[in-house]
Amino acid sequence: MSNIRRELVKRSVKAKDYKIVELIKDTVPLQKAIPVSRAKAELQGIYNLLGLEQKAKATDLKK
């Protein structure tokens, strides 16, 4: 994902949950198994990008 696309998603007026989903779609390969540690790291990176003060957990991806 390009830095420009990340910034566009980050600055959009859409809901926080929608932004997280958009960034996950562009960051994590869909329909492919990845290690839990990588999933958590990618999700934490998204949380950090959006300025969220929460810690990523693997169960966050089940929501």
mmCIF file of N, CA, C and O in Angstrom:
data_model
loop_
_atom_site.group_PDB
_atom_site.id
_atom_site.type_symbol
_atom_site.label_atom_id
_atom_site.label_comp_id
_atom_site.label_asym_id
_atom_site.label_seq_id
_atom_site.Cartn_x
_atom_site.Cartn_y
_atom_site.Cartn_z
ATOM 1 N N MET A 1 0.843 -1.162 0.000
ATOM 2 C CA MET A 1 0.000 0.000 0.000
ATOM 3 C C MET A 1 0.895 1.234 0.000
ATOM 4 O O MET A 1 1.865 1.314 0.732
ATOM 5 N N SER A 2 0.539 2.191 -0.797
ATOM 6 C CA SER A 2 1.359 3.397 -0.867
ATOM 7 C C SER A 2 1.084 4.317 0.312
ATOM 8 O O SER A 2 0.031 4.255 0.944
ATOM 9 N N ASN A 3 2.048 5.149 0.585
ATOM 10 C CA ASN A 3 1.900 6.107 1.682
ATOM 11 C C ASN A 3 0.762 7.087 1.408
ATOM 12 O O ASN A 3 0.074 7.520 2.332
ATOM 13 N N ILE A 4 0.560 7.422 0.150
ATOM 14 C CA ILE A 4 -0.522 8.334 -0.210
ATOM 15 C C ILE A 4 -1.868 7.705 0.112
ATOM 16 O O ILE A 4 -2.738 8.335 0.705
ATOM 17 N N ARG A 5 -2.029 6.439 -0.247
ATOM 18 C CA ARG A 5 -3.300 5.742 0.034
ATOM 19 C C ARG A 5 -3.538 5.652 1.539
ATOM 20 O O ARG A 5 -4.651 5.856 2.007
ATOM 21 N N ARG A 6 -2.500 5.344 2.300
ATOM 22 C CA ARG A 6 -2.628 5.273 3.758
ATOM 23 C C ARG A 6 -3.109 6.605 4.332
ATOM 24 O O ARG A 6 -3.979 6.652 5.186
ATOM 25 N N GLU A 7 -2.506 7.681 3.863
ATOM 26 C CA GLU A 7 -2.887 8.999 4.366
ATOM 27 C C GLU A 7 -4.322 9.353 3.970
ATOM 28 O O GLU A 7 -5.041 9.980 4.744
ATOM 29 N N LEU A 8 -4.735 8.968 2.775
ATOM 30 C CA LEU A 8 -6.108 9.237 2.353
ATOM 31 C C LEU A 8 -7.106 8.510 3.251
ATOM 32 O O LEU A 8 -8.115 9.079 3.660
ATOM 33 N N VAL A 9 -6.826 7.257 3.550
ATOM 34 C CA VAL A 9 -7.701 6.492 4.431
ATOM 35 C C VAL A 9 -7.666 7.085 5.831
ATOM 36 O O VAL A 9 -8.705 7.271 6.468
ATOM 37 N N LYS A 10 -6.490 7.418 6.302
ATOM 38 C CA LYS A 10 -6.312 7.964 7.654
ATOM 39 C C LYS A 10 -7.094 9.264 7.835
ATOM 40 O O LYS A 10 -7.713 9.489 8.863
ATOM 41 N N ARG A 11 -7.090 10.124 6.834
ATOM 42 C CA ARG A 11 -7.710 11.444 6.945
ATOM 43 C C ARG A 11 -9.174 11.477 6.498
ATOM 44 O O ARG A 11 -9.803 12.531 6.580
ATOM 45 N N SER A 12 -9.701 10.361 6.046
ATOM 46 C CA SER A 12 -11.096 10.346 5.600
ATOM 47 C C SER A 12 -12.032 10.545 6.788
ATOM 48 O O SER A 12 -11.660 10.336 7.937
ATOM 49 N N VAL A 13 -13.249 10.939 6.495
ATOM 50 C CA VAL A 13 -14.238 11.201 7.547
ATOM 51 C C VAL A 13 -15.034 9.940 7.897
ATOM 52 O O VAL A 13 -15.986 10.013 8.665
ATOM 53 N N LYS A 14 -14.629 8.826 7.383
ATOM 54 C CA LYS A 14 -15.327 7.562 7.636
ATOM 55 C C LYS A 14 -15.096 7.100 9.071
ATOM 56 O O LYS A 14 -14.181 7.556 9.744
ATOM 57 N N ALA A 15 -15.922 6.177 9.502
ATOM 58 C CA ALA A 15 -15.816 5.636 10.861
ATOM 59 C C ALA A 15 -14.486 4.917 11.061
ATOM 60 O O ALA A 15 -13.901 4.379 10.114
ATOM 61 N N LYS A 16 -14.032 4.904 12.308
ATOM 62 C CA LYS A 16 -12.759 4.267 12.665
ATOM 63 C C LYS A 16 -12.732 2.799 12.228
ATOM 64 O O LYS A 16 -11.743 2.337 11.674
ATOM 65 N N ASP A 17 -13.830 2.076 12.464
ATOM 66 C CA ASP A 17 -13.874 0.659 12.099
ATOM 67 C C ASP A 17 -13.718 0.459 10.594
ATOM 68 O O ASP A 17 -13.050 -0.467 10.151
ATOM 69 N N TYR A 18 -14.333 1.330 9.815
ATOM 70 C CA TYR A 18 -14.227 1.234 8.366
ATOM 71 C C TYR A 18 -12.785 1.475 7.917
ATOM 72 O O TYR A 18 -12.280 0.789 7.031
ATOM 73 N N LYS A 19 -12.132 2.443 8.539
ATOM 74 C CA LYS A 19 -10.730 2.723 8.202
ATOM 75 C C LYS A 19 -9.850 1.511 8.497
ATOM 76 O O LYS A 19 -8.978 1.163 7.698
ATOM 77 N N ILE A 20 -10.086 0.867 9.636
ATOM 78 C CA ILE A 20 -9.301 -0.319 10.002
ATOM 79 C C ILE A 20 -9.488 -1.415 8.964
ATOM 80 O O ILE A 20 -8.521 -2.023 8.503
ATOM 81 N N VAL A 21 -10.723 -1.649 8.559
ATOM 82 C CA VAL A 21 -11.003 -2.691 7.563
ATOM 83 C C VAL A 21 -10.328 -2.365 6.240
ATOM 84 O O VAL A 21 -9.725 -3.240 5.607
ATOM 85 N N GLU A 22 -10.410 -1.118 5.801
ATOM 86 C CA GLU A 22 -9.770 -0.718 4.546
ATOM 87 C C GLU A 22 -8.260 -0.953 4.597
ATOM 88 O O GLU A 22 -7.675 -1.452 3.635
ATOM 89 N N LEU A 23 -7.637 -0.599 5.690
ATOM 90 C CA LEU A 23 -6.192 -0.775 5.814
ATOM 91 C C LEU A 23 -5.816 -2.249 5.911
ATOM 92 O O LEU A 23 -4.783 -2.662 5.379
ATOM 93 N N ILE A 24 -6.637 -3.045 6.564
ATOM 94 C CA ILE A 24 -6.381 -4.491 6.629
ATOM 95 C C ILE A 24 -6.448 -5.097 5.242
ATOM 96 O O ILE A 24 -5.597 -5.896 4.853
ATOM 97 N N LYS A 25 -7.460 -4.712 4.471
ATOM 98 C CA LYS A 25 -7.608 -5.243 3.110
ATOM 99 C C LYS A 25 -6.379 -4.965 2.255
ATOM 100 O O LYS A 25 -5.994 -5.774 1.426
ATOM 101 N N ASP A 26 -5.779 -3.798 2.457
ATOM 102 C CA ASP A 26 -4.622 -3.421 1.653
ATOM 103 C C ASP A 26 -3.302 -3.937 2.205
ATOM 104 O O ASP A 26 -2.301 -3.933 1.512
ATOM 105 N N THR A 27 -3.287 -4.377 3.460
ATOM 106 C CA THR A 27 -2.040 -4.784 4.103
ATOM 107 C C THR A 27 -1.885 -6.296 4.209
ATOM 108 O O THR A 27 -0.816 -6.836 3.928
ATOM 109 N N VAL A 28 -2.937 -6.971 4.610
ATOM 110 C CA VAL A 28 -2.889 -8.408 4.887
ATOM 111 C C VAL A 28 -3.451 -9.166 3.683
ATOM 112 O O VAL A 28 -4.522 -8.820 3.192
ATOM 113 N N PRO A 29 -2.757 -10.191 3.221
ATOM 114 C CA PRO A 29 -3.287 -10.975 2.105
ATOM 115 C C PRO A 29 -4.548 -11.736 2.522
ATOM 116 O O PRO A 29 -4.548 -12.433 3.545
ATOM 117 N N LEU A 30 -5.608 -11.567 1.753
ATOM 118 C CA LEU A 30 -6.867 -12.226 2.071
ATOM 119 C C LEU A 30 -6.871 -13.658 1.546
ATOM 120 O O LEU A 30 -6.202 -13.973 0.567
ATOM 121 N N GLN A 31 -7.619 -14.506 2.226
ATOM 122 C CA GLN A 31 -7.764 -15.917 1.845
ATOM 123 C C GLN A 31 -6.438 -16.664 1.861
ATOM 124 O O GLN A 31 -6.217 -17.587 1.085
ATOM 125 N N LYS A 32 -5.537 -16.222 2.720
ATOM 126 C CA LYS A 32 -4.240 -16.877 2.841
ATOM 127 C C LYS A 32 -3.868 -16.909 4.318
ATOM 128 O O LYS A 32 -4.005 -15.908 5.018
ATOM 129 N N ALA A 33 -3.416 -18.045 4.769
ATOM 130 C CA ALA A 33 -3.031 -18.181 6.181
ATOM 131 C C ALA A 33 -1.730 -17.426 6.441
ATOM 132 O O ALA A 33 -0.793 -17.487 5.646
ATOM 133 N N ILE A 34 -1.720 -16.684 7.540
ATOM 134 C CA ILE A 34 -0.506 -15.990 7.966
ATOM 135 C C ILE A 34 -0.323 -16.261 9.454
ATOM 136 O O ILE A 34 -1.289 -16.533 10.160
ATOM 137 N N PRO A 35 0.909 -16.206 9.938
ATOM 138 C CA PRO A 35 1.152 -16.445 11.367
ATOM 139 C C PRO A 35 0.452 -15.393 12.231
ATOM 140 O O PRO A 35 0.314 -14.238 11.836
ATOM 141 N N VAL A 36 0.024 -15.812 13.399
ATOM 142 C CA VAL A 36 -0.657 -14.912 14.331
ATOM 143 C C VAL A 36 0.236 -13.728 14.674
ATOM 144 O O VAL A 36 -0.238 -12.591 14.760
ATOM 145 N N SER A 37 1.513 -13.972 14.832
ATOM 146 C CA SER A 37 2.426 -12.881 15.193
ATOM 147 C C SER A 37 2.455 -11.805 14.110
ATOM 148 O O SER A 37 2.478 -10.606 14.412
ATOM 149 N N ARG A 38 2.422 -12.215 12.853
ATOM 150 C CA ARG A 38 2.412 -11.229 11.755
ATOM 151 C C ARG A 38 1.086 -10.484 11.720
ATOM 152 O O ARG A 38 1.064 -9.270 11.515
ATOM 153 N N ALA A 39 -0.016 -11.196 11.920
ATOM 154 C CA ALA A 39 -1.334 -10.563 11.920
ATOM 155 C C ALA A 39 -1.408 -9.511 13.018
ATOM 156 O O ALA A 39 -1.887 -8.392 12.797
ATOM 157 N N LYS A 40 -0.919 -9.851 14.215
ATOM 158 C CA LYS A 40 -0.931 -8.904 15.318
ATOM 159 C C LYS A 40 -0.031 -7.708 15.026
ATOM 160 O O LYS A 40 -0.387 -6.571 15.325
ATOM 161 N N ALA A 41 1.122 -7.948 14.434
ATOM 162 C CA ALA A 41 2.052 -6.861 14.112
ATOM 163 C C ALA A 41 1.442 -5.909 13.074
ATOM 164 O O ALA A 41 1.538 -4.680 13.218
ATOM 165 N N GLU A 42 0.816 -6.463 12.055
ATOM 166 C CA GLU A 42 0.182 -5.637 11.027
ATOM 167 C C GLU A 42 -0.960 -4.825 11.623
ATOM 168 O O GLU A 42 -1.109 -3.638 11.338
ATOM 169 N N LEU A 43 -1.772 -5.465 12.463
ATOM 170 C CA LEU A 43 -2.892 -4.785 13.087
ATOM 171 C C LEU A 43 -2.411 -3.685 14.031
ATOM 172 O O LEU A 43 -2.979 -2.593 14.058
ATOM 173 N N GLN A 44 -1.347 -3.948 14.775
ATOM 174 C CA GLN A 44 -0.799 -2.921 15.668
ATOM 175 C C GLN A 44 -0.279 -1.743 14.853
ATOM 176 O O GLN A 44 -0.445 -0.590 15.246
ATOM 177 N N GLY A 45 0.320 -2.022 13.713
ATOM 178 C CA GLY A 45 0.783 -0.949 12.837
ATOM 179 C C GLY A 45 -0.377 -0.078 12.358
ATOM 180 O O GLY A 45 -0.261 1.146 12.279
ATOM 181 N N ILE A 46 -1.507 -0.705 12.063
ATOM 182 C CA ILE A 46 -2.700 0.033 11.633
ATOM 183 C C ILE A 46 -3.229 0.875 12.791
ATOM 184 O O ILE A 46 -3.571 2.042 12.610
ATOM 185 N N TYR A 47 -3.302 0.290 13.976
ATOM 186 C CA TYR A 47 -3.750 1.042 15.147
ATOM 187 C C TYR A 47 -2.842 2.250 15.382
ATOM 188 O O TYR A 47 -3.320 3.344 15.659
ATOM 189 N N ASN A 48 -1.548 2.047 15.271
ATOM 190 C CA ASN A 48 -0.602 3.142 15.485
ATOM 191 C C ASN A 48 -0.781 4.235 14.423
ATOM 192 O O ASN A 48 -0.738 5.425 14.735
ATOM 193 N N LEU A 49 -0.971 3.828 13.175
ATOM 194 C CA LEU A 49 -1.167 4.773 12.082
ATOM 195 C C LEU A 49 -2.387 5.653 12.326
ATOM 196 O O LEU A 49 -2.363 6.851 12.075
ATOM 197 N N LEU A 50 -3.445 5.049 12.846
ATOM 198 C CA LEU A 50 -4.683 5.781 13.095
ATOM 199 C C LEU A 50 -4.678 6.506 14.438
ATOM 200 O O LEU A 50 -5.639 7.190 14.775
ATOM 201 N N GLY A 51 -3.605 6.342 15.205
ATOM 202 C CA GLY A 51 -3.499 7.022 16.490
ATOM 203 C C GLY A 51 -4.366 6.414 17.575
ATOM 204 O O GLY A 51 -4.739 7.094 18.524
ATOM 205 N N LEU A 52 -4.669 5.135 17.462
ATOM 206 C CA LEU A 52 -5.488 4.458 18.467
ATOM 207 C C LEU A 52 -4.605 3.962 19.597
ATOM 208 O O LEU A 52 -3.512 3.453 19.369
ATOM 209 N N GLU A 53 -5.082 4.084 20.805
ATOM 210 C CA GLU A 53 -4.308 3.709 21.989
ATOM 211 C C GLU A 53 -4.623 2.293 22.452
ATOM 212 O O GLU A 53 -4.613 2.030 23.641
ATOM 213 N N GLN A 54 -4.914 1.393 21.546
ATOM 214 C CA GLN A 54 -5.225 0.036 21.963
ATOM 215 C C GLN A 54 -4.158 -0.925 21.469
ATOM 216 O O GLN A 54 -3.471 -0.660 20.499
ATOM 217 N N LYS A 55 -4.045 -2.031 22.175
ATOM 218 C CA LYS A 55 -3.070 -3.056 21.839
ATOM 219 C C LYS A 55 -3.741 -4.097 20.960
ATOM 220 O O LYS A 55 -4.851 -4.546 21.259
ATOM 221 N N ALA A 56 -3.089 -4.474 19.877
ATOM 222 C CA ALA A 56 -3.649 -5.444 18.947
ATOM 223 C C ALA A 56 -3.636 -6.847 19.543
ATOM 224 O O ALA A 56 -2.666 -7.259 20.164
ATOM 225 N N LYS A 57 -4.748 -7.552 19.359
ATOM 226 C CA LYS A 57 -4.856 -8.942 19.782
ATOM 227 C C LYS A 57 -5.340 -9.736 18.575
ATOM 228 O O LYS A 57 -6.046 -9.206 17.717
ATOM 229 N N ALA A 58 -4.999 -10.995 18.529
ATOM 230 C CA ALA A 58 -5.430 -11.834 17.414
ATOM 231 C C ALA A 58 -6.957 -11.932 17.349
ATOM 232 O O ALA A 58 -7.533 -12.020 16.270
ATOM 233 N N THR A 59 -7.607 -11.869 18.496
ATOM 234 C CA THR A 59 -9.076 -11.961 18.506
ATOM 235 C C THR A 59 -9.717 -10.729 17.897
ATOM 236 O O THR A 59 -10.889 -10.785 17.518
ATOM 237 N N ASP A 60 -9.002 -9.618 17.757
ATOM 238 C CA ASP A 60 -9.551 -8.436 17.101
ATOM 239 C C ASP A 60 -9.895 -8.720 15.651
ATOM 240 O O ASP A 60 -10.790 -8.084 15.081
ATOM 241 N N LEU A 61 -9.211 -9.657 15.046
ATOM 242 C CA LEU A 61 -9.460 -9.974 13.635
ATOM 243 C C LEU A 61 -10.720 -10.821 13.447
ATOM 244 O O LEU A 61 -11.208 -10.944 12.336
ATOM 245 N N LYS A 62 -11.243 -11.369 14.505
ATOM 246 C CA LYS A 62 -12.454 -12.202 14.416
ATOM 247 C C LYS A 62 -13.721 -11.358 14.410
ATOM 248 O O LYS A 62 -14.778 -11.860 14.122
ATOM 249 N N LYS A 63 -13.618 -10.106 14.759
ATOM 250 C CA LYS A 63 -14.796 -9.236 14.866
ATOM 251 C C LYS A 63 -15.400 -8.928 13.537
ATOM 252 O O LYS A 63 -14.878 -8.942 12.523
#
